[in-house]
Coordinates of C-alpha atoms in Angstrom, one line a residue:
M7 CA 71.9 150.4 211.8
Y8 CA 73.2 151.5 208.8
Q9 CA 69.5 152.7 207.9
T10 CA 68.9 154.0 204.3
V11 CA 66.0 152.9 202.6
G12 CA 63.6 152.7 206.2
Q13 CA 64.4 156.1 207.0
D14 CA 61.2 157.3 206.0
A15 CA 60.4 155.6 208.3
I16 CA 62.7 155.6 211.5
E17 CA 61.3 158.0 213.9
L18 CA 57.9 155.9 213.9
V19 CA 60.3 152.8 215.0
A20 CA 61.2 154.7 217.7
Q21 CA 58.5 155.8 219.3
A22 CA 56.6 152.1 218.8
L23 CA 59.7 150.7 221.0
E24 CA 58.8 153.5 223.6
V25 CA 62.7 154.3 222.9
P26 CA 64.9 157.6 222.3
L27 CA 66.1 157.9 218.9
Y28 CA 70.1 158.8 218.1
R29 CA 70.9 160.1 214.5
A30 CA 74.4 160.7 212.8
T31 CA 75.4 161.6 209.0
I32 CA 77.3 158.3 208.4
S33 CA 80.8 160.7 206.7
G34 CA 83.4 157.6 206.5
S35 CA 82.6 154.7 203.6
A36 CA 82.9 150.8 203.9
V37 CA 86.4 150.9 204.3
N38 CA 87.2 148.0 205.2
Q39 CA 85.4 144.9 203.0
G40 CA 87.1 142.3 204.8
S41 CA 85.0 139.9 207.0
E42 CA 87.6 140.8 210.2
Y43 CA 87.1 144.6 211.2
G44 CA 90.0 145.5 212.6
A45 CA 93.7 144.9 212.8
R46 CA 95.2 141.7 213.7
K47 CA 98.3 143.7 215.8
A48 CA 97.8 144.7 219.0
G49 CA 96.6 148.2 220.0
S50 CA 94.4 148.2 216.5
K51 CA 92.0 151.3 217.0
G52 CA 89.9 150.7 214.1
V53 CA 90.1 151.8 210.6
D54 CA 90.1 155.7 210.0
G55 CA 87.4 157.7 207.5
D56 CA 85.8 153.6 207.4
E57 CA 81.5 153.9 208.3
T58 CA 82.4 152.0 211.6
E59 CA 83.5 154.5 213.6
D60 CA 80.9 157.0 213.1
L61 CA 78.6 154.0 214.0
F62 CA 81.5 154.0 216.7
E63 CA 81.4 157.7 217.7
L64 CA 76.8 157.3 217.9
L65 CA 77.2 155.0 220.2
S66 CA 79.2 156.1 222.3
V67 CA 77.5 159.2 222.1
V68 CA 74.1 157.0 223.5
K69 CA 76.3 155.1 226.2
S70 CA 77.0 158.6 228.1
N71 CA 73.8 159.5 228.5
F72 CA 72.5 156.0 229.5
P73 CA 76.1 154.5 231.8
D74 CA 74.3 151.7 232.6
I75 CA 74.0 150.1 228.6
Q76 CA 75.4 147.1 228.9
G77 CA 75.1 145.6 225.3
V78 CA 73.7 146.2 221.8
S79 CA 71.2 144.4 219.8
V80 CA 72.4 143.4 216.4
G81 CA 70.4 142.6 213.1
A82 CA 71.7 139.9 211.7
I83 CA 70.2 137.4 213.7
L84 CA 70.9 134.6 211.4
S85 CA 74.6 134.9 210.5
N86 CA 77.2 132.8 211.7
Y87 CA 76.7 131.5 214.7
Q88 CA 73.1 132.3 214.3
R89 CA 73.0 131.1 210.4
H90 CA 72.0 127.6 210.2
D91 CA 68.9 126.9 207.6
L92 CA 69.3 130.0 205.1
Y93 CA 70.7 130.7 202.0
D94 CA 73.6 132.6 201.1
L95 CA 71.4 133.8 198.6
H96 CA 67.8 133.4 197.5
P97 CA 65.7 135.4 195.1
C98 CA 63.1 136.4 198.1
G99 CA 65.7 138.2 199.9
E100 CA 66.3 134.9 202.4
G101 CA 69.7 135.6 202.1
G102 CA 69.8 139.2 203.5
E103 CA 69.8 140.6 199.7
Y104 CA 67.4 143.5 200.8
E105 CA 66.7 145.8 203.2
T106 CA 63.3 145.6 205.6
L107 CA 61.3 147.9 207.5
T108 CA 59.6 146.0 210.2
L109 CA 55.9 147.5 210.4
D110 CA 54.6 145.3 213.1
C111 CA 56.8 142.7 216.6
P112 CA 55.7 141.7 219.5
L113 CA 58.7 144.5 221.1
F114 CA 56.6 147.2 219.5
T115 CA 53.3 148.7 221.3
R116 CA 51.3 149.8 218.3
K117 CA 52.1 149.3 214.4
I118 CA 53.2 151.5 211.7
H119 CA 50.5 151.6 209.3
L120 CA 51.3 153.1 205.3
L121 CA 49.3 156.0 204.2
D122 CA 51.0 156.4 201.2
T123 CA 54.1 155.0 199.2
E124 CA 55.7 155.3 195.6
T125 CA 58.4 152.6 194.2
V126 CA 61.3 154.7 192.7
I127 CA 63.6 152.0 190.9
H128 CA 66.8 152.9 191.4
S129 CA 68.9 150.6 188.3
D130 CA 66.2 150.3 186.0
N131 CA 68.0 147.4 184.7
D132 CA 66.6 144.7 181.7
F133 CA 67.0 141.7 184.0
A134 CA 68.5 142.7 188.0
T135 CA 66.1 145.8 187.8
V136 CA 66.5 147.5 192.0
A137 CA 63.8 149.6 193.3
Y138 CA 62.6 150.9 197.0
L139 CA 59.3 152.1 198.2
R140 CA 59.9 155.6 199.8
I141 CA 57.5 155.8 202.5
R142 CA 54.8 159.3 202.1
N143 CA 53.3 159.3 204.8
A144 CA 52.9 156.8 208.0
V145 CA 50.8 156.9 211.3
L146 CA 51.5 154.7 214.1
I147 CA 47.9 152.8 214.7
P148 CA 47.2 150.9 218.0
K149 CA 47.1 146.7 218.0
D150 CA 44.6 144.6 218.8
G151 CA 44.7 143.1 222.3
D152 CA 47.5 142.8 224.2
T153 CA 50.6 144.3 223.6
K154 CA 53.7 142.5 226.1
A155 CA 56.0 140.6 224.0
S156 CA 56.8 137.2 224.6
P157 CA 59.4 136.0 222.6
R158 CA 60.6 132.6 221.4
I159 CA 63.1 130.8 223.6
P160 CA 64.5 128.1 222.1
Q161 CA 65.5 124.5 223.5
L162 CA 68.5 124.9 225.4
L163 CA 70.0 121.2 223.8
E164 CA 69.2 120.1 220.7
G165 CA 67.7 116.7 219.8
R166 CA 71.1 114.3 220.4
F167 CA 72.5 116.9 222.8
S168 CA 70.0 116.1 225.1
E169 CA 70.9 112.3 224.6
V170 CA 74.1 112.7 226.0
Q171 CA 73.1 115.3 229.0
D172 CA 70.1 111.8 229.3
R173 CA 73.0 109.4 229.1
I174 CA 75.2 111.0 231.9
A175 CA 71.8 112.3 233.9
E176 CA 70.7 108.2 234.3
S177 CA 73.7 106.7 234.8
N178 CA 73.7 104.1 237.2
Q179 CA 78.1 103.4 237.0
A180 CA 79.3 102.4 240.6
E181 CA 82.2 104.5 241.0
E182 CA 84.6 102.9 240.3
A183 CA 88.6 102.3 243.0
F184 CA 91.6 104.4 240.7
P185 CA 94.5 104.6 241.4
S186 CA 96.2 107.6 244.4
L187 CA 96.8 110.8 242.5
I188 CA 99.5 111.8 243.6
P189 CA 99.6 115.8 242.1
H190 CA 102.1 117.5 243.7
V191 CA 104.6 115.4 242.9
A192 CA 107.6 117.4 240.5
A193 CA 108.5 114.3 238.3
Q194 CA 111.8 113.3 237.3
M195 CA 111.6 114.4 233.8
P196 CA 114.7 115.5 231.4
E197 CA 115.2 119.6 231.2
L198 CA 113.2 121.0 228.0
Q199 CA 114.0 124.2 226.5
S200 CA 111.5 126.5 224.5
I201 CA 112.5 126.0 222.1
S202 CA 110.7 126.6 218.1
K203 CA 110.1 125.0 215.0
Q204 CA 109.6 125.1 211.8
V205 CA 107.8 122.9 209.0
G206 CA 106.8 124.4 205.5
P207 CA 104.4 127.9 206.6
W208 CA 103.8 126.3 210.4
V209 CA 106.0 127.3 213.3
A210 CA 105.6 125.7 216.7
I211 CA 106.9 127.3 220.1
G212 CA 106.8 124.9 222.8
N213 CA 107.0 124.7 226.8
I214 CA 107.2 129.3 227.1
Q215 CA 107.8 130.0 231.1
R216 CA 109.4 132.2 232.8
T217 CA 113.3 131.8 233.1
S218 CA 114.3 134.6 235.7
T219 CA 114.8 133.9 239.1
A220 CA 114.1 137.3 240.2
E221 CA 110.1 137.6 242.1
L222 CA 108.1 138.8 239.2
S223 CA 103.8 139.3 240.0
I224 CA 101.6 137.2 237.6
E225 CA 101.6 140.5 235.2
E226 CA 105.1 139.8 234.6
E227 CA 105.6 136.8 234.5
V228 CA 102.9 136.5 232.0
Q229 CA 105.1 140.0 230.1
E230 CA 108.0 137.8 230.2
C231 CA 106.4 135.1 227.8
F232 CA 105.3 137.1 225.4
H233 CA 108.9 138.8 224.8
S234 CA 109.9 134.9 224.6
L235 CA 107.6 133.4 222.3
E236 CA 107.8 137.5 220.8
D237 CA 112.0 136.4 220.1
H238 CA 111.4 132.9 218.8
L239 CA 108.6 134.1 216.0
K240 CA 110.6 137.0 214.8
K241 CA 113.4 133.9 213.8
Y242 CA 110.2 133.3 211.1
S243 CA 110.1 136.8 210.0
L244 CA 106.6 136.3 211.9
D245 CA 105.0 138.1 215.1
L246 CA 101.8 137.5 217.7
S247 CA 99.3 138.1 214.7
H248 CA 100.3 134.9 213.0
C249 CA 99.7 133.0 216.0
T250 CA 97.1 130.3 215.1
N251 CA 95.9 127.9 218.6
I252 CA 97.4 128.7 221.9
N253 CA 97.7 126.6 224.7
V254 CA 97.5 127.7 228.4
F255 CA 98.7 126.6 231.6
L256 CA 98.5 128.0 235.3
S257 CA 99.4 127.6 238.3
S258 CA 96.1 128.1 239.7
I259 CA 93.3 129.5 238.3
D260 CA 92.7 132.2 240.2
L261 CA 94.9 133.4 237.7
F262 CA 92.2 133.8 235.1
A263 CA 91.4 136.7 235.2
A264 CA 94.4 138.6 236.2
V265 CA 96.3 136.7 232.8
N266 CA 93.5 137.6 230.6
Q267 CA 93.6 140.8 231.2
V268 CA 97.8 141.1 230.3
Y269 CA 96.8 138.2 227.8
A270 CA 94.2 140.7 226.3
T271 CA 97.4 142.9 225.6
F272 CA 99.2 140.9 223.3
F273 CA 96.9 140.6 220.5
G274 CA 93.8 143.2 218.3
S275 CA 91.2 141.5 216.8
S276 CA 91.3 137.7 215.2
P277 CA 93.2 136.6 218.5
P278 CA 93.9 132.7 218.0
A279 CA 91.9 130.3 219.1
R280 CA 92.7 128.7 223.0
A281 CA 92.7 126.5 225.9
C282 CA 93.6 127.9 229.4
V283 CA 93.0 125.0 231.9
A284 CA 95.1 125.0 235.5
V285 CA 97.9 121.6 235.8
D286 CA 100.1 121.2 238.2
L287 CA 103.1 123.8 237.5
P288 CA 106.2 122.9 239.9
P289 CA 107.4 126.1 241.2
P290 CA 107.8 128.8 240.8
T291 CA 106.5 128.5 236.8
R292 CA 102.5 129.9 237.5
I293 CA 102.2 130.1 233.3
R294 CA 103.6 127.9 230.5
L295 CA 102.7 128.2 226.9
E296 CA 102.7 127.0 224.0
C297 CA 101.8 128.0 220.1
I298 CA 101.3 127.0 216.7
A299 CA 102.0 129.8 214.2
Y300 CA 101.3 130.3 210.3
N301 CA 102.8 132.1 208.0
E302 CA 100.1 132.7 205.5
S303 CA 101.2 133.8 201.4
H304 CA 97.6 136.4 201.8
D305 CA 95.1 137.6 204.0
A306 CA 92.9 135.3 203.1
D307 CA 94.2 132.5 204.5
R308 CA 94.2 132.9 207.7
Q309 CA 90.4 133.6 208.6
A310 CA 88.2 133.4 212.2
L311 CA 85.6 133.0 213.8
H312 CA 85.2 136.2 216.3
V313 CA 81.8 136.7 218.2
Q314 CA 81.4 139.0 221.0
G315 CA 77.9 138.9 221.4
L316 CA 75.7 136.9 223.4
S317 CA 72.6 135.0 221.7
Y318 CA 70.8 132.2 222.5
W319 CA 72.8 129.7 220.0
A320 CA 76.8 129.3 221.5
P321 CA 78.7 131.5 223.9
A322 CA 80.3 134.0 223.1
N323 CA 84.0 134.3 224.5
I324 CA 85.0 134.8 227.6
G325 CA 88.2 136.2 227.2
P326 CA 91.2 137.5 224.1
Y327 CA 90.5 134.3 221.7
S328 CA 88.9 133.5 218.6
Q329 CA 86.0 130.6 218.5
A330 CA 87.8 129.5 215.5
I331 CA 90.8 129.8 213.9
T332 CA 91.0 128.4 209.8
I333 CA 93.9 128.5 208.7
E334 CA 94.0 127.7 203.9
K335 CA 90.0 126.2 204.2
Q336 CA 91.6 122.5 205.4
R337 CA 93.3 122.8 209.1
I338 CA 90.7 123.8 212.3
F339 CA 91.8 124.8 215.5
I340 CA 88.5 125.3 217.6
S341 CA 89.0 127.1 221.6
G342 CA 88.4 124.9 224.4
Q343 CA 84.7 124.9 225.3
I344 CA 83.4 124.6 228.9
G345 CA 79.2 123.5 228.9
L346 CA 78.1 127.8 229.2
I347 CA 74.8 128.7 229.2
P348 CA 74.9 130.8 226.0
S349 CA 72.3 133.5 226.8
S350 CA 73.7 134.4 229.6
L351 CA 77.7 132.8 229.9
N352 CA 77.0 131.3 232.6
L353 CA 77.3 127.5 234.4
P354 CA 74.7 125.6 234.9
S355 CA 73.4 125.8 238.4
P356 CA 73.0 123.7 240.2
Q357 CA 76.2 122.6 238.7
S358 CA 75.7 119.7 236.6
L359 CA 78.1 117.5 234.6
A360 CA 75.2 116.5 232.6
Q361 CA 74.4 119.5 231.6
E362 CA 77.7 120.7 231.3
T363 CA 78.8 118.2 229.2
A364 CA 76.2 117.6 226.8
L365 CA 76.5 122.3 226.0
S366 CA 81.0 121.8 225.7
C367 CA 80.3 119.2 223.4
Q368 CA 76.9 121.4 221.0
H369 CA 79.4 124.3 221.7
V370 CA 82.0 122.8 219.8
E371 CA 79.0 121.7 217.0
R372 CA 77.3 124.8 216.0
V373 CA 80.8 126.5 215.8
V374 CA 81.6 123.8 213.0
T375 CA 78.2 124.4 211.8
A376 CA 78.8 128.0 211.7
L377 CA 82.9 127.5 210.1
E378 CA 80.5 125.3 207.1
N379 CA 78.0 128.2 206.9
N380 CA 80.1 130.9 206.1
A381 CA 82.1 128.4 203.4
S382 CA 79.3 128.2 201.7
G383 CA 78.7 124.1 202.2
Q384 CA 81.7 123.8 200.4
W385 CA 83.4 122.0 203.2
K386 CA 82.8 119.7 206.1
G387 CA 85.2 119.6 208.8
H388 CA 86.5 116.8 210.3
A389 CA 87.4 115.6 213.8
Q390 CA 91.4 114.9 214.1
L391 CA 91.4 115.1 217.5
A392 CA 89.8 116.0 220.4
I393 CA 90.5 116.4 224.5
Y394 CA 88.5 116.4 226.7
W395 CA 89.7 118.5 230.3
L396 CA 88.0 117.2 233.2
Q397 CA 88.1 118.6 236.8
N398 CA 87.3 114.7 238.9
V399 CA 88.7 111.2 238.1
P400 CA 85.5 109.7 238.9
D401 CA 83.9 111.8 235.9
L402 CA 86.0 110.5 233.0
H403 CA 83.6 107.1 232.9
L404 CA 80.6 109.0 232.5
V405 CA 81.7 111.9 230.1
R406 CA 83.5 109.1 227.6
S407 CA 80.1 106.1 227.9
A408 CA 77.8 110.0 227.1
C409 CA 79.9 110.8 224.1
D410 CA 81.4 107.8 222.5
G411 CA 80.6 107.4 218.8
S412 CA 79.2 111.2 218.6
E413 CA 81.9 112.0 216.3
V414 CA 81.2 110.9 212.7
V415 CA 84.7 109.9 211.5
A416 CA 87.3 108.4 213.8
A417 CA 89.5 110.3 216.0
P418 CA 92.2 110.5 218.7
T419 CA 90.7 111.0 221.9
L420 CA 92.2 111.9 224.7
F421 CA 90.8 112.1 228.1
V422 CA 92.3 113.8 230.7
V423 CA 92.0 115.2 234.5
V424 CA 93.6 118.5 235.7
A425 CA 93.5 120.8 238.9
A426 CA 90.4 123.3 237.5
L427 CA 89.1 125.0 234.6
P428 CA 87.8 128.2 233.7
K429 CA 85.0 129.0 235.8
G430 CA 85.1 126.5 238.0
A431 CA 83.7 124.3 234.8
L432 CA 83.9 120.3 234.7
V433 CA 84.9 119.5 231.5
E434 CA 85.8 121.4 228.3
K435 CA 85.8 119.9 225.0
Q436 CA 89.0 121.1 222.5
V437 CA 89.6 120.0 219.4
V438 CA 91.5 120.4 216.0
L439 CA 89.3 119.5 212.6
H440 CA 90.6 119.5 209.0
T441 CA 88.3 119.7 206.1
G442 CA 89.7 117.4 203.8
R443 CA 90.1 120.2 201.0
F444 CA 93.8 119.7 199.5
E445 CA 94.5 121.3 196.3
V446 CA 95.9 118.6 193.3
K447 CA 97.1 119.1 189.6
D448 CA 94.6 117.2 186.6
E449 CA 96.4 115.4 183.2
Y450 CA 96.6 119.1 182.0
G451 CA 98.4 120.8 184.9
E452 CA 95.1 122.6 186.2
V453 CA 94.7 122.8 189.8
E454 CA 91.9 121.6 191.5
I455 CA 90.5 121.1 194.7
N456 CA 90.5 116.9 195.5
T457 CA 88.1 116.3 199.0
Q458 CA 88.8 113.6 201.1
L459 CA 88.4 112.2 204.5
P460 CA 90.8 111.4 207.0
T461 CA 92.5 107.6 208.0
F462 CA 92.1 106.0 211.3
Q463 CA 94.6 104.5 212.5
E464 CA 95.5 102.8 215.5
G465 CA 96.9 99.9 217.8
S466 CA 99.2 98.5 220.1
I467 CA 101.7 96.4 221.7
T468 CA 102.4 95.0 224.9
R469 CA 104.9 93.1 227.3
Q470 CA 104.0 90.4 229.5
N471 CA 105.9 92.9 232.1
G472 CA 102.3 95.2 232.1
A473 CA 104.3 97.3 229.8
K474 CA 101.6 98.5 227.6
V475 CA 101.7 101.4 224.0
Q476 CA 98.5 102.0 222.3
W477 CA 98.6 105.2 219.4
E478 CA 95.4 105.9 217.4
S479 CA 95.8 108.7 214.5
S480 CA 94.5 110.5 212.3
H481 CA 96.1 111.0 209.1
F482 CA 95.0 111.8 205.6
N483 CA 96.8 109.1 202.8
D484 CA 98.5 112.5 200.4
N485 CA 99.2 114.7 202.8
G486 CA 101.4 114.7 206.1
S487 CA 98.2 116.5 208.3
A488 CA 98.1 114.3 210.8
C489 CA 96.7 114.2 214.9
T490 CA 98.8 111.1 216.8
V491 CA 98.3 110.1 219.9
I492 CA 100.5 107.8 221.6
Y493 CA 100.0 106.4 225.4
L494 CA 102.5 104.6 227.1
K495 CA 102.3 102.5 231.0
A496 CA 104.8 100.9 232.9
V497 CA 108.6 100.9 231.9
L498 CA 109.8 100.9 228.4
D499 CA 112.1 99.5 226.8
E500 CA 114.3 100.1 223.4
T501 CA 112.6 97.0 221.7
V502 CA 109.2 98.3 222.2
F503 CA 110.0 101.8 220.7
A504 CA 111.7 100.9 218.2
E505 CA 109.0 98.4 217.2
L506 CA 106.8 101.9 217.6
E507 CA 109.0 104.0 215.6
T508 CA 108.6 101.0 212.5
R509 CA 104.8 101.6 213.2
V510 CA 103.5 105.0 212.8
K511 CA 107.5 106.4 211.2
D512 CA 104.8 106.8 208.0
I513 CA 101.6 108.5 209.6
I514 CA 103.8 110.8 211.6
R515 CA 106.2 112.8 209.6
D516 CA 106.9 116.0 209.3
I517 CA 106.1 116.0 213.2
V518 CA 105.5 120.0 214.1
S519 CA 104.7 120.4 217.7
V520 CA 104.3 117.7 220.9
R521 CA 102.2 117.7 224.0
W522 CA 103.2 115.5 226.5
F523 CA 100.5 114.5 229.2
Y524 CA 101.8 112.8 231.6
R525 CA 101.5 111.7 235.5
P526 CA 104.3 113.1 238.1
S527 CA 105.8 111.0 240.0
D528 CA 108.6 109.2 241.6
I529 CA 109.4 106.9 238.3
S530 CA 111.6 108.7 236.0
P531 CA 109.2 109.1 232.2
H532 CA 111.2 107.3 229.3
L533 CA 109.8 108.2 226.7
P534 CA 110.6 107.1 222.4
Q535 CA 113.5 109.4 221.7
F536 CA 111.7 110.0 217.7
T537 CA 108.7 111.7 218.7
V538 CA 110.9 113.3 222.2
K539 CA 113.9 114.9 220.1
S540 CA 116.3 117.9 221.2
D541 CA 115.1 119.6 217.9
I542 CA 111.2 119.2 218.4
P543 CA 108.6 121.8 220.5
T544 CA 107.7 119.8 223.5
T545 CA 105.3 121.2 225.6
P546 CA 105.1 119.2 229.7
I547 CA 101.2 119.2 230.8
P548 CA 101.1 118.0 233.9
C549 CA 97.8 116.1 235.0
R550 CA 96.2 113.8 237.4
Y551 CA 95.0 111.0 235.6
I552 CA 95.3 110.2 231.2
A553 CA 92.4 107.9 229.5
N554 CA 91.7 107.2 226.4
R555 CA 88.5 105.9 224.6
S556 CA 89.4 102.6 226.2
T557 CA 91.7 102.4 228.1
D558 CA 91.8 103.5 232.1
N559 CA 95.5 105.7 234.1
W560 CA 98.5 105.7 231.6
D561 CA 100.9 106.7 232.7
H562 CA 101.7 109.3 229.4
A563 CA 100.4 110.0 226.4
I564 CA 102.2 111.9 223.6
C565 CA 100.0 114.1 222.0
I566 CA 101.6 114.5 217.8
V567 CA 101.4 117.1 214.9
S568 CA 102.6 116.7 212.1
K569 CA 102.2 119.4 209.1

């Protein structure tokens, strides 16, 4: 769009494409030079005086003349999502250092032939001379043979994700007998208030839901929840722009579009990462939120990957959320990924659990790869927590079997069946990662970066009466950053909890937030008090089935994020 060197022949490019050309003078400058454009607070309208606003005005003119236009084709084909094999900086310009003029391509009906050119020295330097090519005269000439474009469409799935699809599609696993589901029975659980807590720079707010007894529209209920969230954040001198990850639980997936419309009004650029699923909330509650925010010292401490364009690489967001939020180049929250076909944002048709699972896993990996490439390969992302949200209980075993061992580093992995997923998807994958980068001081007091791998730890406690506790944790030995899931089955007594606390206390220090997954039943839950305390933000999430990598049919799963 911002043509400088190639502007001498831009009319020929338009003629070769057989499309109209719209041009305007750039009056602004590169005011915003960061990786994110606009403000994170709601209502931001761009940056006054920035050259992007000139482009916006020109696109608005085009849109008014051609109202059926639905998108803009961008030239940064291999950046962010798409960049995978290119250099960040390369003497031959493969990192995007050089401006180019295309003389021929499959989209051209004719090709450009240069008749007269001139090399112009822009900056004469002994080591890095800068020059550009001025086009004095050029013409269009016919192309040889068929001029119809036949663009290459890449394979939908990469090799190992194609294998995931094949494992599910070819599975002859017989359906197992699952316990009867009681999704609509309200559990007799303790009253949990919406509370917040600060642990270092982290702030968590749990169990945000309506408190009003009046009849509310869904739009009003969403607004009430966000006003409550804002009130909690204000206690710590924060606002919604500090939100890192928000999980949204709806009573019906039919509310998804209406909730999104209101949700979007509370954020500007680079909104938080998000997962949104439907669960069996007790009436009259129709939406429940939980949030983790971060009080960054500098804007660069929080980086977002927020891609809204269509490509063959990975899907654009289908709501007001970023694909990923990275905090201080350490902890990474990946939004829940369903198995959309990236180029269309549609689910496979006919519906296919095998293809959806492979795509959701591939989307997560490609988001992580994009983040790693943007960091110039300074770190590798290591999963500390993976949650597979599913719609059907029989699908759980197929997904678990196909995805088993797909992570390079073992991490707590939770499989939960809920009421429904966005767009009618069958599976959604949500991940929390860590780069393993920590600042340490050497013997001279100088700060250096130390890179570690997370340690995976698991264990269990069983009793003769069938009661069982199991835990999985990913943590760093020299730092409290950890994700832990504790699974509970049957009625447990205080002796079990006392033993559990002794065995896991070193890996769940500085608890930031707790998500309590539970199967509704008539049995009053008995939970370990060291994880569900009055001062720990805890969000109850009713599920229809709970499993981990080795065991099915848990009654509860307590998911803990520690600083």
